[in-house]
Coordinates of C-alpha atoms in Angstrom, one line a residue:
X1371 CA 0.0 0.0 0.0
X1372 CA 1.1 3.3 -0.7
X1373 CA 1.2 6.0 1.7
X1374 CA -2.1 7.5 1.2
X1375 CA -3.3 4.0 2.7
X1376 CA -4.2 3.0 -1.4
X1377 CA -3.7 -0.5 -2.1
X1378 CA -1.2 -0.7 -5.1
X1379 CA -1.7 -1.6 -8.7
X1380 CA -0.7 -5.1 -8.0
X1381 CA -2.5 -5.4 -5.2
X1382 CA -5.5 -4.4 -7.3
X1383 CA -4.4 -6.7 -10.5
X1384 CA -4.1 -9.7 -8.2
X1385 CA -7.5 -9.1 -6.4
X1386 CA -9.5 -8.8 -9.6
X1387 CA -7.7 -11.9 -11.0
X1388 CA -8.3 -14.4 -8.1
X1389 CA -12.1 -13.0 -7.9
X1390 CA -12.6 -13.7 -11.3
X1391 CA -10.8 -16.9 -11.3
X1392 CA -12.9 -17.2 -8.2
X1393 CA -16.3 -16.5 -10.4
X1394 CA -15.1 -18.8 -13.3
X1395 CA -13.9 -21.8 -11.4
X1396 CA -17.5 -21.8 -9.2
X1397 CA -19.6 -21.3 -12.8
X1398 CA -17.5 -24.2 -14.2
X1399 CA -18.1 -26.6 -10.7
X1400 CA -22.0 -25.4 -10.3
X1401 CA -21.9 -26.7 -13.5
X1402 CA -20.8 -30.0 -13.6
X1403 CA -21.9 -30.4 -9.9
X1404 CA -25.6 -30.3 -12.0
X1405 CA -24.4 -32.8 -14.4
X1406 CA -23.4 -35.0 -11.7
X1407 CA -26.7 -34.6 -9.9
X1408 CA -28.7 -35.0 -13.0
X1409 CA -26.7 -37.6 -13.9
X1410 CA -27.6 -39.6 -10.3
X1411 CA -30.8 -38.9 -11.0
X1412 CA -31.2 -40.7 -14.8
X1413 CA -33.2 -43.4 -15.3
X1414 CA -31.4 -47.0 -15.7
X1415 CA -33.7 -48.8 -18.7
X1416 CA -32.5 -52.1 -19.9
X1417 CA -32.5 -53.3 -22.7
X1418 CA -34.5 -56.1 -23.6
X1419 CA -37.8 -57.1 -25.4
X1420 CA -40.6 -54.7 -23.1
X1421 CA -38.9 -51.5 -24.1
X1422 CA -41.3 -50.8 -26.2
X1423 CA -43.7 -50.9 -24.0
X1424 CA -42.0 -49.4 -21.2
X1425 CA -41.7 -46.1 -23.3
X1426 CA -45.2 -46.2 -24.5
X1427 CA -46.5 -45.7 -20.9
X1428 CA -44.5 -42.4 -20.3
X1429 CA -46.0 -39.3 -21.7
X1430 CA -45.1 -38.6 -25.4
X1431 CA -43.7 -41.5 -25.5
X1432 CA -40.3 -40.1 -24.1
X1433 CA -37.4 -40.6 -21.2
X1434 CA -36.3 -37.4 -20.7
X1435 CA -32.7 -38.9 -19.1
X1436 CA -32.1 -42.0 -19.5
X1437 CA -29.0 -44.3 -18.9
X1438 CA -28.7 -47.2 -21.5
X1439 CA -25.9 -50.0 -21.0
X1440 CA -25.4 -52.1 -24.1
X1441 CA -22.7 -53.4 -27.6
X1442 CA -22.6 -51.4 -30.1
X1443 CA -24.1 -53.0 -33.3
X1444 CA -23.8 -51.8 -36.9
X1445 CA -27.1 -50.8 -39.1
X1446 CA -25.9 -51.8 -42.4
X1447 CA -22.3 -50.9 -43.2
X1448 CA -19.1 -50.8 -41.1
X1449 CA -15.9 -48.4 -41.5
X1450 CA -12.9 -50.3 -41.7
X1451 CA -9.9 -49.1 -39.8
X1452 CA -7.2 -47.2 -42.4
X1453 CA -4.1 -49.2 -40.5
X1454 CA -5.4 -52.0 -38.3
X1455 CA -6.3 -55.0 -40.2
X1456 CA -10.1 -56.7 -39.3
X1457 CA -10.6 -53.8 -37.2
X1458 CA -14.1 -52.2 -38.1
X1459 CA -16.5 -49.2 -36.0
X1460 CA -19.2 -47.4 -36.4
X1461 CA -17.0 -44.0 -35.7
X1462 CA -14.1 -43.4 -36.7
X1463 CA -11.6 -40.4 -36.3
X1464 CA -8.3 -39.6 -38.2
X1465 CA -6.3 -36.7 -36.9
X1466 CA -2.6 -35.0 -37.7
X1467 CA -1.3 -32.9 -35.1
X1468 CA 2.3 -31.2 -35.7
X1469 CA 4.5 -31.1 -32.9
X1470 CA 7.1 -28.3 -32.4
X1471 CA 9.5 -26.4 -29.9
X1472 CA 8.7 -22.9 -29.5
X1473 CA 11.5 -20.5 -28.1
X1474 CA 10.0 -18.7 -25.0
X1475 CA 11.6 -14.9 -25.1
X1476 CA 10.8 -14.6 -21.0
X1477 CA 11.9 -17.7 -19.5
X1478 CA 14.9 -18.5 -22.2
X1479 CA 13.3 -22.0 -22.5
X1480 CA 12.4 -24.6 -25.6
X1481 CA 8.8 -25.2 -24.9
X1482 CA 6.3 -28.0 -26.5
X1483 CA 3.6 -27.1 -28.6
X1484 CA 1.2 -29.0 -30.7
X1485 CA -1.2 -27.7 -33.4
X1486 CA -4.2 -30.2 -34.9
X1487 CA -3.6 -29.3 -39.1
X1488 CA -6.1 -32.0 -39.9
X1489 CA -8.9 -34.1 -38.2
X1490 CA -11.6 -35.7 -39.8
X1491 CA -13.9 -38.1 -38.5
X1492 CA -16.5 -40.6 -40.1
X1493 CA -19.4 -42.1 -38.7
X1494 CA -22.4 -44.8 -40.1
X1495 CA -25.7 -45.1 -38.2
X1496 CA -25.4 -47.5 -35.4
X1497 CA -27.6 -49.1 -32.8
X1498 CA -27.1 -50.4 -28.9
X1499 CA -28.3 -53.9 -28.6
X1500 CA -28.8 -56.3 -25.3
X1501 CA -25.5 -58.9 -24.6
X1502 CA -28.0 -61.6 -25.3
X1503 CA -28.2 -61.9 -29.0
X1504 CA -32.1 -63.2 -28.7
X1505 CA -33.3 -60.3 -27.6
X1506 CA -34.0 -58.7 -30.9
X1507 CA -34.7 -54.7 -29.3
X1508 CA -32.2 -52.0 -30.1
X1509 CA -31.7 -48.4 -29.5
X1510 CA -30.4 -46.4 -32.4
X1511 CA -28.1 -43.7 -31.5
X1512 CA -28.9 -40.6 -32.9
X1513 CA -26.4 -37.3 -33.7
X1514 CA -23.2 -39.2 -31.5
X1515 CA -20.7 -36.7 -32.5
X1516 CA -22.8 -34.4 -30.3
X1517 CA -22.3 -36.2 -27.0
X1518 CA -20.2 -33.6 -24.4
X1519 CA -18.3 -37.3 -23.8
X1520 CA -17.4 -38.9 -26.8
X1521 CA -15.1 -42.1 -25.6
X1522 CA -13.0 -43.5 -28.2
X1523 CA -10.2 -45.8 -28.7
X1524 CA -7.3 -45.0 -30.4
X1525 CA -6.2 -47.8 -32.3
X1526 CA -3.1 -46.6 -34.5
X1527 CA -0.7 -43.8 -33.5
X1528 CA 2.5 -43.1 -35.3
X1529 CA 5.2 -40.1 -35.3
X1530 CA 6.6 -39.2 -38.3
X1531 CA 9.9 -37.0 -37.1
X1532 CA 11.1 -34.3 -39.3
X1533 CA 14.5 -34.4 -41.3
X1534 CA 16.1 -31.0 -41.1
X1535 CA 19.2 -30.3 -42.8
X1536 CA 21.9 -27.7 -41.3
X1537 CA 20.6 -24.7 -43.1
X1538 CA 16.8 -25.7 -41.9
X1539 CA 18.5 -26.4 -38.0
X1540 CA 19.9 -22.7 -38.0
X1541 CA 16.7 -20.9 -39.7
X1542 CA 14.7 -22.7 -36.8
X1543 CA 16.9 -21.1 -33.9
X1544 CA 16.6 -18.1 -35.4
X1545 CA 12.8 -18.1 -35.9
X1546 CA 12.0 -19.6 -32.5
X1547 CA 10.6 -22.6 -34.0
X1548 CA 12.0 -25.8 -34.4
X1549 CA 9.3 -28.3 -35.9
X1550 CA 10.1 -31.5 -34.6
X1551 CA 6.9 -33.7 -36.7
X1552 CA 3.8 -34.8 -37.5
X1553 CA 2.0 -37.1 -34.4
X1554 CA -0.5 -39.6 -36.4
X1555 CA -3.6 -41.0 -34.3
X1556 CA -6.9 -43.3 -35.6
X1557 CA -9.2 -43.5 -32.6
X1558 CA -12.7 -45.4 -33.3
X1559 CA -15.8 -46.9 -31.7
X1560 CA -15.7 -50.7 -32.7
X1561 CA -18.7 -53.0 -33.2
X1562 CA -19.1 -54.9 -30.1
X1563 CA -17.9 -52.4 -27.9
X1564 CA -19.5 -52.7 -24.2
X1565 CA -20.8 -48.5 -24.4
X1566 CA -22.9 -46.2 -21.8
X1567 CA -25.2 -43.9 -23.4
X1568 CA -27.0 -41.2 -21.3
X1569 CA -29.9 -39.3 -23.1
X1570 CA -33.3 -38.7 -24.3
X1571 CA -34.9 -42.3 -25.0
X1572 CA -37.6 -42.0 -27.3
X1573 CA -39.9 -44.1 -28.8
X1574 CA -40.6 -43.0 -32.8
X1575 CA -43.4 -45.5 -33.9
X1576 CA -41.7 -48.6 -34.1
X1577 CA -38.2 -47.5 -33.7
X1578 CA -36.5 -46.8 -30.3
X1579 CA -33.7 -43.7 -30.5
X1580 CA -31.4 -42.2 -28.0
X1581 CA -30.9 -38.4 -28.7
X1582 CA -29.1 -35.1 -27.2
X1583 CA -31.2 -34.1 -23.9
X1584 CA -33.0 -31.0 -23.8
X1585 CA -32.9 -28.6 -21.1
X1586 CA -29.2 -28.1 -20.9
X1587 CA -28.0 -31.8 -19.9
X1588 CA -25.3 -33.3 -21.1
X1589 CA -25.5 -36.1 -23.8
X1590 CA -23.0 -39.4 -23.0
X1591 CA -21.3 -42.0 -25.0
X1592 CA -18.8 -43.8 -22.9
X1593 CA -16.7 -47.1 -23.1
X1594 CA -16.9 -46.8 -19.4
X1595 CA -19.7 -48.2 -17.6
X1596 CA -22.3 -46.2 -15.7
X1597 CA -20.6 -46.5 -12.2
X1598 CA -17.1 -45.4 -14.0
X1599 CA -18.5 -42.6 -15.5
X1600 CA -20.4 -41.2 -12.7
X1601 CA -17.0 -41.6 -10.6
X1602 CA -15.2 -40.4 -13.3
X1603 CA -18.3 -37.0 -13.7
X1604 CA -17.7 -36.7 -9.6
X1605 CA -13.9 -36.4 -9.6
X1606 CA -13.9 -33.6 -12.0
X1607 CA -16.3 -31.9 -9.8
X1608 CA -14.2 -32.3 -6.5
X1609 CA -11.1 -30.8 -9.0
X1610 CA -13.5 -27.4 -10.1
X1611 CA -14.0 -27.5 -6.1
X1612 CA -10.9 -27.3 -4.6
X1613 CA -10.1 -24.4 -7.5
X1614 CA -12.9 -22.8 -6.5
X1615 CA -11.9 -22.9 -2.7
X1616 CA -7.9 -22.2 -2.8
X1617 CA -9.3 -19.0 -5.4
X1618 CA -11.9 -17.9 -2.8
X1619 CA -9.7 -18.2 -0.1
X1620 CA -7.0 -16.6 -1.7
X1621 CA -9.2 -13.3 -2.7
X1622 CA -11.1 -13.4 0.8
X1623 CA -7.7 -13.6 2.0
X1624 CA -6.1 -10.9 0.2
X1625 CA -9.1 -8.5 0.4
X1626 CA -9.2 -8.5 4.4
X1627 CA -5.3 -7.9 4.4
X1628 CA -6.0 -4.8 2.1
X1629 CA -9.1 -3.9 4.7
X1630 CA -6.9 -4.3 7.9
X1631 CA -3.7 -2.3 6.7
X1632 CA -6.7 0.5 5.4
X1633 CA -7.9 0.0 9.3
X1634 CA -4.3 0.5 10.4
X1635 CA -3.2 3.3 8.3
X1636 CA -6.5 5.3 9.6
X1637 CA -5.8 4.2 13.4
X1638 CA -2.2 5.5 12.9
X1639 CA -3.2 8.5 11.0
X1640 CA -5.8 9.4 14.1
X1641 CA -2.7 9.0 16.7
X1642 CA -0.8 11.3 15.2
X1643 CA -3.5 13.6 14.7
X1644 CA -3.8 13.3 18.4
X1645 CA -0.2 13.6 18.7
X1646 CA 0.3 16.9 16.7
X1647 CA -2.3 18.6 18.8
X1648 CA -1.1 17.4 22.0
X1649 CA 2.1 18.9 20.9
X1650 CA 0.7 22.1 19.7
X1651 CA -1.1 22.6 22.8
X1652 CA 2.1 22.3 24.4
X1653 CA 3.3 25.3 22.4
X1654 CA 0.6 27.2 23.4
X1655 CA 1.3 26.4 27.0
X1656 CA 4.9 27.0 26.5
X1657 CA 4.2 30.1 25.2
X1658 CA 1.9 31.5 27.7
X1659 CA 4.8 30.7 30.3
X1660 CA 6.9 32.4 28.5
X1661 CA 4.8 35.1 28.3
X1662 CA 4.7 35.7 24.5
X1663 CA 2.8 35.7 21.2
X1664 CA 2.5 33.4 18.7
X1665 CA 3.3 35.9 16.2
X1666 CA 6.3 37.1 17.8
X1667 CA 7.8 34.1 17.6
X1668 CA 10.8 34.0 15.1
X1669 CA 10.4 31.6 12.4
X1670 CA 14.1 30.3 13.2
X1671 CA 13.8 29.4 17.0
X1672 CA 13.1 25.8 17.9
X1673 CA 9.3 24.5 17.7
X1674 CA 9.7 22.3 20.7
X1675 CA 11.2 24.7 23.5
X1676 CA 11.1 27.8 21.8
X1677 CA 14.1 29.0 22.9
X1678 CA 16.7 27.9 21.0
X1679 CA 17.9 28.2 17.5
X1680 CA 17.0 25.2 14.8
X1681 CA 20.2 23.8 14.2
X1682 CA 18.6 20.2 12.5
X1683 CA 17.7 18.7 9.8
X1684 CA 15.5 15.5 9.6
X1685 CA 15.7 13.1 7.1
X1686 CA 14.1 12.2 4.8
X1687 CA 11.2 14.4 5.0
X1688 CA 13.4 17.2 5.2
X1689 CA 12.2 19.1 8.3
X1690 CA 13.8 21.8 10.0
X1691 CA 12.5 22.7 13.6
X1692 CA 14.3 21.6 16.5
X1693 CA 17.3 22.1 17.9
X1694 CA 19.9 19.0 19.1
X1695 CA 18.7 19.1 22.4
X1696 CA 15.3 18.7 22.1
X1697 CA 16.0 15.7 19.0
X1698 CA 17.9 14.0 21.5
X1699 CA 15.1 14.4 24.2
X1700 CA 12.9 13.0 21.7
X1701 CA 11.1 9.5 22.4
X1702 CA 12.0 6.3 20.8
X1703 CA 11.8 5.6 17.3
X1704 CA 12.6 8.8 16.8
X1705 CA 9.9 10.5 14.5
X1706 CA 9.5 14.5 13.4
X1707 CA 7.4 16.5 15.5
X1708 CA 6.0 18.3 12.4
X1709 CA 4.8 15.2 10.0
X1710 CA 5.3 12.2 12.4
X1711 CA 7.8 10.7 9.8
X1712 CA 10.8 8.6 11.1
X1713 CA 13.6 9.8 11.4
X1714 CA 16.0 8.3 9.5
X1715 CA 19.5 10.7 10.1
X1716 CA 20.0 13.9 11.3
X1717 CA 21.8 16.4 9.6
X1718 CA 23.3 19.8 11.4
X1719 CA 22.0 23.0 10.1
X1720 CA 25.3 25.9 10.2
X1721 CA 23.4 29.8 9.7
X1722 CA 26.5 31.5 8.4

């Protein structure tokens, strides 16, 4: 804090940031905390051959959240995996991402980076069908690239490093960048896979689909099963928490620290208040014993006994009024009698 009792700039900066980290990180858990609630709160419907029925008793037909367990089937085609051999899925997702080092100007490090230059991803409808193969009752899965929780494998990964030559090697260092390749992935959901959908179950005439929620929750497709997921959902919350907490704490923290040294620069601006008029007061008594007036007073005599001559200079505020008898008669720490500033050295004042 300066010494008008203002916090300082960074002071300021760093009380703003941890609030709004503060505001963020709560948004983000309230959030998810919801989900996770919601999420408790879905309905678990097998699948097996009264689905149908089950749906038809609900009004419109419709599960608002529902939780369906089951292996992924294929509707009519497959999508063959681009470098595993027999390895088919119903999604699949291709994706190059070029991996660099990046000179950092502030900390004189090499950092990693990565930038995706491609991704494309493929997908054929698909249903979720019962373990037991005689029960003939699926659930198509409708718009699955929109799920907030997309789980898939990856299959085939590959780095392709990059050959540099001398001349590339010393255009890199002095560019900042030094490319060092091209990281190859092929992630995909495969037929059979055990999955966990969480949704809007509806039945359309004959045909049972799984859909995006409305109302804001979150749509799931997960390899993991529902316990896994929902542990999975509740550990991200306790993470947004304890963010939430050390940011709170940190602000609370830092804002009563600016409050109490605002308390304490008032309490010790009052004392000396107090203190200056306590010692004018003892001028004015010191000058009725002396029998004089205040205007007669030379400007060079001392403020304290008013008898001597100044002959000292405080530093650093630069005060001249006492003499060296009265500053040594002054009180530990030593502090001016005019602005209550300590004394730091004391410099002799010669009137030639």
């Amino acid at each position: 804090m300066d010494s008008g009792g203002k916090p300082s700039t960074a002071q300021v900066l760093l009380l703003a940031t941890s609030s709004a980290l503060t505001v963020v990180f709560y948004s983000v858990y309230k959030r998810r905390a919801t989900t996770v609630s919601r999420l408790k709160d879905a309905k678990k419907v097998p699948i097996d051959q009264d689905l149908k029925n089950f749906l038809s008793e609900f009004p419109g037909r419709c599960v608002p959240y529902a939780v369906i367990e089951g292996v992924v089937r294929s509707v009519k085609e497959t999508l063959n995996s681009q470098f595993v051999d027999n390895c088919k899925g119903v999604i699949e997702r291709l994706t190059l991402k070029e991996k660099k080092m990046v000179w950092n100007r502030t900390t004189h490090l090499w950092n990693h980076t990565e930038k995706v230059i491609h991704q494309r991803t493929n997908t054929v409808p698909f249903d979720l069908a019962c373990h037991d193969e005689a029960v003939g009752t699926t659930v198509r899965v409708v718009r699955p690239l929109d799920a907030a929780e997309l789980d898939l494998e990856t299959i085939y990964e590959n780095f392709h490093p990059t050959v540099q030559s001398l001349s590339n090697v010393i255009g890199h260092f002095i560019s900042g960048e030094r490319p060092k390749g091209i990281h190859e992935t092929e992630e995909m959901l495969r037929v059979g896979e055990q999955v966990t959908a969480v949704g809007e179950l509806v039945l359309d005439h004959s045909l049972v689909k799984l859909q995006p929620p409305k109302q804001g929750l979150r749509y799931f497709l997960s390899r993991l099963d529902y316990d896994a997921l929902l542990g999975q959902q509740e550990r991200g919350v306790r993470v947004w928490r304890a963010l939430t907490l050390v940011c709170g704490v940190a602000a609370a923290s830092l804002f009563l620290f600016l409050l109490w040294k605002r308390y304490e620069h008032h309490r010790r601006r009052r004392k000396e208040r107090s203190i200056l008029e306590e010692f004018k007061e003892q001028q004015r008594r010191r000058l009725r014993e002396l029998d004089l007036k205040e205007d007669s007073v030379s400007p060079s005599v001392c403020s304290v006994c008013l008898s001597r001559e100044r002959s000292c200079v405080f530093l650093e505020c630069g005060h001249v009024c006492s003499c060296a008898q009265c500053y040594r008669a002054l009180p530990e720490p030593k502090k001016c009698p005019i602005c209550r500033a300590d004394i730091d050295r004391v410099v002799p004042l010669f009137n030639s």
